[in-house]
mmCIF file of C-alpha atoms in Angstrom:
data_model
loop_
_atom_site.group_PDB
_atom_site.id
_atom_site.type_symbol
_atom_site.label_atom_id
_atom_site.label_comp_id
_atom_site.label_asym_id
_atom_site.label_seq_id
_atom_site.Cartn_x
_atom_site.Cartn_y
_atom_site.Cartn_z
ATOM 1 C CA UNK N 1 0.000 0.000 0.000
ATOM 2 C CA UNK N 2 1.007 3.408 -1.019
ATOM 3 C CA UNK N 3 1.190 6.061 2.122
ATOM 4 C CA UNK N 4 1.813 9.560 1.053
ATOM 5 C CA UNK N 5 2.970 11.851 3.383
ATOM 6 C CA UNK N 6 2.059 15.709 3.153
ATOM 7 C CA UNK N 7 4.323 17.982 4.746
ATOM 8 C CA UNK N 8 3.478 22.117 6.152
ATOM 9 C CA UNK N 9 6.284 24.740 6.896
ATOM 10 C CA UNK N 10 5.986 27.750 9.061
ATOM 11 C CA UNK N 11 8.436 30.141 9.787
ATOM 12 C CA UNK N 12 9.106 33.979 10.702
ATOM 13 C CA UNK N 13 11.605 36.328 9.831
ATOM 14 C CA UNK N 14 12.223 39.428 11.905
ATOM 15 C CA UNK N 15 14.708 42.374 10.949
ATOM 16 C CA UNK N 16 16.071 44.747 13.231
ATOM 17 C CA UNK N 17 20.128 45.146 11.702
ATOM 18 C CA UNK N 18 20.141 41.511 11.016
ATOM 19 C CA UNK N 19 17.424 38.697 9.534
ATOM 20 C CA UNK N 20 16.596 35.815 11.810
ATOM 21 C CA UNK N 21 14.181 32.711 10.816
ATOM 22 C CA UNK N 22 12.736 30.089 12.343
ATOM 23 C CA UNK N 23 11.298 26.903 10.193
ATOM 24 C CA UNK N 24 9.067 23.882 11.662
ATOM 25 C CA UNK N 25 7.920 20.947 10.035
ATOM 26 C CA UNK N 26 4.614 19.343 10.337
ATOM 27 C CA UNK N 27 3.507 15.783 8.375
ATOM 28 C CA UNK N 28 0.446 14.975 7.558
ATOM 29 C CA UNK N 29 -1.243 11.549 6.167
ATOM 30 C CA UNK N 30 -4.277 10.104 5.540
ATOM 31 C CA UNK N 31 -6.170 7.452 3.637
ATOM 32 C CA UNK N 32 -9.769 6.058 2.887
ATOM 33 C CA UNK N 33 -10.924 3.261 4.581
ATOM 34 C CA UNK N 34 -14.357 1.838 2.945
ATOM 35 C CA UNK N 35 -16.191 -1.021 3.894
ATOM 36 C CA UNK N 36 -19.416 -2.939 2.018
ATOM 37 C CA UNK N 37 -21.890 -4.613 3.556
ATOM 38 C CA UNK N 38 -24.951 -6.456 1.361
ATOM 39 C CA UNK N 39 -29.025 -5.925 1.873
ATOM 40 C CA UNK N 40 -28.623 -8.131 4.762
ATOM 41 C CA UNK N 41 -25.571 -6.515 6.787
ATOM 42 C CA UNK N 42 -23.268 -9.234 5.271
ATOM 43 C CA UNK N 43 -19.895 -7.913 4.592
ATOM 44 C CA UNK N 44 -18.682 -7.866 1.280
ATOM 45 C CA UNK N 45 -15.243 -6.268 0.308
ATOM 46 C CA UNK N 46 -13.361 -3.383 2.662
ATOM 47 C CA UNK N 47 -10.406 -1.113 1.408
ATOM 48 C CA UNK N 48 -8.126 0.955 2.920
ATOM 49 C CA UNK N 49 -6.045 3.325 -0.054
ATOM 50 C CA UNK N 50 -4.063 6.765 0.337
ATOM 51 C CA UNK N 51 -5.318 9.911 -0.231
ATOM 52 C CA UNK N 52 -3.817 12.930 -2.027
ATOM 53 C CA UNK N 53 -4.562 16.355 -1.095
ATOM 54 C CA UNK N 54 -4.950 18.627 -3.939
ATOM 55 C CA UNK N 55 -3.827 21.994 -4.782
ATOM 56 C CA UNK N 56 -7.201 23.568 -4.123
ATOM 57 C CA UNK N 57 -7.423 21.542 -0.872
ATOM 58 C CA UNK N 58 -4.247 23.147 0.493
ATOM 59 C CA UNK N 59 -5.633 26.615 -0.400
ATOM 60 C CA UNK N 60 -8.947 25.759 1.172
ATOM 61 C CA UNK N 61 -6.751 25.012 4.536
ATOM 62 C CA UNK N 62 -4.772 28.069 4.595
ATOM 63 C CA UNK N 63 -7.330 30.339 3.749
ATOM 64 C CA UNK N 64 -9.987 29.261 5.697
ATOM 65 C CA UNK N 65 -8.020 28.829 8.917
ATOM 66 C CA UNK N 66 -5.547 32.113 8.695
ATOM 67 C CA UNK N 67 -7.484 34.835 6.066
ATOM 68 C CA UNK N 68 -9.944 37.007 7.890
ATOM 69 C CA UNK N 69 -12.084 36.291 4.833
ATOM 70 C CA UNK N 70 -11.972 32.457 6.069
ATOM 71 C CA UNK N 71 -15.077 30.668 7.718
ATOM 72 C CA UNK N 72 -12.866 30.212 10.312
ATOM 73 C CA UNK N 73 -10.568 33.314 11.293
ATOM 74 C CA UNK N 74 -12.822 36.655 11.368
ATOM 75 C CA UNK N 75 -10.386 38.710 13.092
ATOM 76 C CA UNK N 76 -6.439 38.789 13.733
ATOM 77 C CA UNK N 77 -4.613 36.185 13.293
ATOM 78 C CA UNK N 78 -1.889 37.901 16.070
ATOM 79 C CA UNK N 79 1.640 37.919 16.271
ATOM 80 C CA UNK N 80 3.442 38.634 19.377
ATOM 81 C CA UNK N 81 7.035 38.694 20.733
ATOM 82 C CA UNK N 82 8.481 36.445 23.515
ATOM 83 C CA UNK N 83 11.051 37.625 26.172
ATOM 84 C CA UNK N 84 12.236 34.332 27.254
ATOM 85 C CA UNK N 85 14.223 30.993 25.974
ATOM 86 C CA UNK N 86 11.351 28.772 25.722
ATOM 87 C CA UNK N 87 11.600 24.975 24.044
ATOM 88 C CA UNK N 88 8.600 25.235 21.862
ATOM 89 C CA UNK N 89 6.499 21.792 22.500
ATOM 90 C CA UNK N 90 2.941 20.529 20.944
ATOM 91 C CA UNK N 91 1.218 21.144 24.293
ATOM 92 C CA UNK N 92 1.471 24.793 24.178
ATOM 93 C CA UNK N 93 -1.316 26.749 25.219
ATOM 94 C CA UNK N 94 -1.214 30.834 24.986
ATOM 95 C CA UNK N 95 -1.399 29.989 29.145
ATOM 96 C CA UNK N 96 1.995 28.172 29.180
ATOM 97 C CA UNK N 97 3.179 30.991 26.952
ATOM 98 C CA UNK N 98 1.600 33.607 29.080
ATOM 99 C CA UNK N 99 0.891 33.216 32.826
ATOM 100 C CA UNK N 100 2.955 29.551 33.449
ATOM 101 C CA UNK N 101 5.793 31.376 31.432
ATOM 102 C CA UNK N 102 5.746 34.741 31.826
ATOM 103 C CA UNK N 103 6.656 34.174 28.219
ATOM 104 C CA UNK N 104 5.363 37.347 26.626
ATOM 105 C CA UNK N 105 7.661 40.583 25.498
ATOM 106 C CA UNK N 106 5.495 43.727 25.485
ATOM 107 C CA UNK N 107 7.856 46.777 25.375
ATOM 108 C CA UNK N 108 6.192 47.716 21.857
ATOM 109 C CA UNK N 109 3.699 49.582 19.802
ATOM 110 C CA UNK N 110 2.059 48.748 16.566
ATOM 111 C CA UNK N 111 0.577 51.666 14.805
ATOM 112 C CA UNK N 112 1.028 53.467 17.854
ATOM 113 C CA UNK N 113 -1.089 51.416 19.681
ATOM 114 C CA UNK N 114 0.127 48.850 22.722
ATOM 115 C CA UNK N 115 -1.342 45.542 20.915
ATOM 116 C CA UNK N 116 -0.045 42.672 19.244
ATOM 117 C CA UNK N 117 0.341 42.675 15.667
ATOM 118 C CA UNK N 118 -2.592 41.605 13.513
ATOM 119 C CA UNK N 119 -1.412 39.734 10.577
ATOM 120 C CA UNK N 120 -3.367 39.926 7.201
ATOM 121 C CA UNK N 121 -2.531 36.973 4.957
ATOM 122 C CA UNK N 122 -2.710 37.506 1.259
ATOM 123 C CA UNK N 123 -4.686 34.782 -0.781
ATOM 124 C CA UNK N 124 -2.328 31.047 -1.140
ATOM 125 C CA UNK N 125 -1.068 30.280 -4.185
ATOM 126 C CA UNK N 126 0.558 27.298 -5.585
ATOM 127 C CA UNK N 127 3.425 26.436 -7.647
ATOM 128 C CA UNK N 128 5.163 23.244 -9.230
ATOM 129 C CA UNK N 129 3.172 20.117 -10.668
ATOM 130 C CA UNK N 130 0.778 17.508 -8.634
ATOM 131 C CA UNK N 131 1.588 15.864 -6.728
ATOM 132 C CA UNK N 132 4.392 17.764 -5.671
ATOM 133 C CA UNK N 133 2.931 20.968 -5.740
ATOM 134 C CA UNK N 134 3.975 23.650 -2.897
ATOM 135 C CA UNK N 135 1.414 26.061 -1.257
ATOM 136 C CA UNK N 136 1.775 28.863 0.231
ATOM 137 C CA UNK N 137 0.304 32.147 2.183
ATOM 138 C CA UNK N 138 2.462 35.038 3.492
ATOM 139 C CA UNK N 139 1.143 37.619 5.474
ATOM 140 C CA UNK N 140 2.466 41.700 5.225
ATOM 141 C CA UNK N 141 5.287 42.742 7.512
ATOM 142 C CA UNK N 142 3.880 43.742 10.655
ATOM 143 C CA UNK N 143 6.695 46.831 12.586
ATOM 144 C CA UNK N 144 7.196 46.918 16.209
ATOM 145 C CA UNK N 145 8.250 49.903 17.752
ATOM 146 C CA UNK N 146 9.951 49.278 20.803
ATOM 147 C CA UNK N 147 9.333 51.281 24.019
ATOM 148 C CA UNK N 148 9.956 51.576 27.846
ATOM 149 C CA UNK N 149 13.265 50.090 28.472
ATOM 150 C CA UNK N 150 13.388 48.028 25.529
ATOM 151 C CA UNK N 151 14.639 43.915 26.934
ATOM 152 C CA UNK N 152 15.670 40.683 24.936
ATOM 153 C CA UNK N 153 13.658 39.058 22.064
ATOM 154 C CA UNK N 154 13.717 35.715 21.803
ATOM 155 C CA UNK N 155 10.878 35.382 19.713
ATOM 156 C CA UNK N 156 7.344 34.753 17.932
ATOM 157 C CA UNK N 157 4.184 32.943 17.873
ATOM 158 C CA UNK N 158 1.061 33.457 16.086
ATOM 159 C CA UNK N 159 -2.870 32.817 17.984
ATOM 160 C CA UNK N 160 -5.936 32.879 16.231
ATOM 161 C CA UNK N 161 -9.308 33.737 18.227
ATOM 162 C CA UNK N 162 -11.526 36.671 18.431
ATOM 163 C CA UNK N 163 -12.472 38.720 21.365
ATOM 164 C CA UNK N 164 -9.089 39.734 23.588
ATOM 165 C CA UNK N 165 -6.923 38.205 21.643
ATOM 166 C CA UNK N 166 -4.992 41.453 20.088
ATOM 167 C CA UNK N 167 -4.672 42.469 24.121
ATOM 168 C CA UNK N 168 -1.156 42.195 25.236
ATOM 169 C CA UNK N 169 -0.786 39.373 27.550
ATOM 170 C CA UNK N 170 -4.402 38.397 27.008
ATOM 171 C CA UNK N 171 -4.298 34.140 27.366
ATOM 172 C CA UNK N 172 -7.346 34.078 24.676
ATOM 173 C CA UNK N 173 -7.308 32.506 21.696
ATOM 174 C CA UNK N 174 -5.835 29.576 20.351
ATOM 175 C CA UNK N 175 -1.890 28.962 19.852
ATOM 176 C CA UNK N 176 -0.921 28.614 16.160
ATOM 177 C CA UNK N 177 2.657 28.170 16.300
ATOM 178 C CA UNK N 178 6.274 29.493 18.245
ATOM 179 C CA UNK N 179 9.480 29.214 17.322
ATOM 180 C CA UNK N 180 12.891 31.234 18.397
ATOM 181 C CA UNK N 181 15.822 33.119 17.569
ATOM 182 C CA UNK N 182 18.970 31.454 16.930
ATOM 183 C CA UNK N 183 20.563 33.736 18.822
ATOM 184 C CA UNK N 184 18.434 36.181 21.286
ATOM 185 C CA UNK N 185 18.074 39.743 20.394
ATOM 186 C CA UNK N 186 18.929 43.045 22.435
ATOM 187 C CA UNK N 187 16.143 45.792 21.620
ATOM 188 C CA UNK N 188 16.283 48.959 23.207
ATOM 189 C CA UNK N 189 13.846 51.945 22.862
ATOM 190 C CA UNK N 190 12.864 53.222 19.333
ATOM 191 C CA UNK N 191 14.155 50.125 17.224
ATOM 192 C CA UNK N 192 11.767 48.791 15.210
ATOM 193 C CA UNK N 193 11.397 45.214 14.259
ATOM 194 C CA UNK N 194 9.583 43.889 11.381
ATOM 195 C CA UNK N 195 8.076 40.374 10.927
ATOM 196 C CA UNK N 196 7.028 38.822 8.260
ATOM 197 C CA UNK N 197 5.190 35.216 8.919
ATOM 198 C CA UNK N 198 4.954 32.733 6.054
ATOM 199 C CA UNK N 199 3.197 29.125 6.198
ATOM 200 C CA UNK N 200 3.793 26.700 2.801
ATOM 201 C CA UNK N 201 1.874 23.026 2.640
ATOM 202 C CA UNK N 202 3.344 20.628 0.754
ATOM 203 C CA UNK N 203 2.849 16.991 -0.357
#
């Protein structure tokens, strides 16, 4: 039997006087299992065969669960800073991040304004030939102004949600993903860091 394995990328670069990136992988499979049963609830034949996910079907994903235009996103997404060296793990919650943590940087502005940064995805596209085909979305650089006394940025992570979930320190919302630096960054006040977040799906 034939198992195909479909693969998604994140990452996040931020810029102050140097470019830093972060990349995870995440695989996905799945398969069809179908079973026949006659008139009388006799079984007949069952089969159990790979699936592929198409181009459009990797759109459909991104765009539903990151675009505010989705079914499932109607505000944000929202990317924040961290201010400590945390081991990203699959458990994370924005409370381990948060409160358990203390995980959160906050010396910044966006627009002025002390929130986290709302990231607006542009449509996914696709390029190269099925199966192999690569999708992605990239959302416009969000700039953080830093403020107060500036501190270390080890940092990002994206949460979806609605409600509080733009509010600094605000434990709403749903984790999307983290990652850090490869090497921690000193900020003091009036840099400005820009982030761009990218996710690509591929099979």
């Amino acid at each position: 039997m034939l198992t195909e394995k479909q693969g998604f990328g994140d990452h996040a670069v931020a810029t102050m006087a140097t470019n830093a990136a972060n990349g995870e992988m995440l695989g996905v499979e799945g398969h069809y299992h179908v079973v026949c049963h006659d008139k009388d609830g006799n079984f007949k034949w069952e089969e159990k065969f790979p699936n592929l996910v198409v181009q459009g079907g990797k759109e459909l994903l991104l765009n539903t669960l990151l675009r505010t235009t989705g079914t499932y996103t109607t505000v944000g997404p929202f990317l924040g800073l961290t201010k400590v060296s945390l081991t990203p793990v699959a458990t994370d919650t924005m409370t381990t991040l948060v409160t358990t943590n203390a995980g959160e940087f906050i010396n910044y502005t966006v627009g002025g304004s002390a929130v986290r940064g709302t990231a607006v995805f542009a449509a996914s596209g696709s390029s190269g030939a099925t199966p192999s085909n690569v999708t992605t979305s990239t959302a416009a650089a969000i700039t953080y102004t830093i403020t107060g006394a500036g501190g270390t940025v080890f940092g990002c992570f994206l949460v979806t949600g609605s409600g509080a979930v733009s509010t600094q320190s605000s434990t709403a919302g749903t984790l999307y993903s983290e990652g850090n630096f490869a090497t921690a960054k000193v900020t003091t006040a009036g840099d400005t860091v820009a982030v761009t977040y990218s996710t690509t799906a591929t099979s």
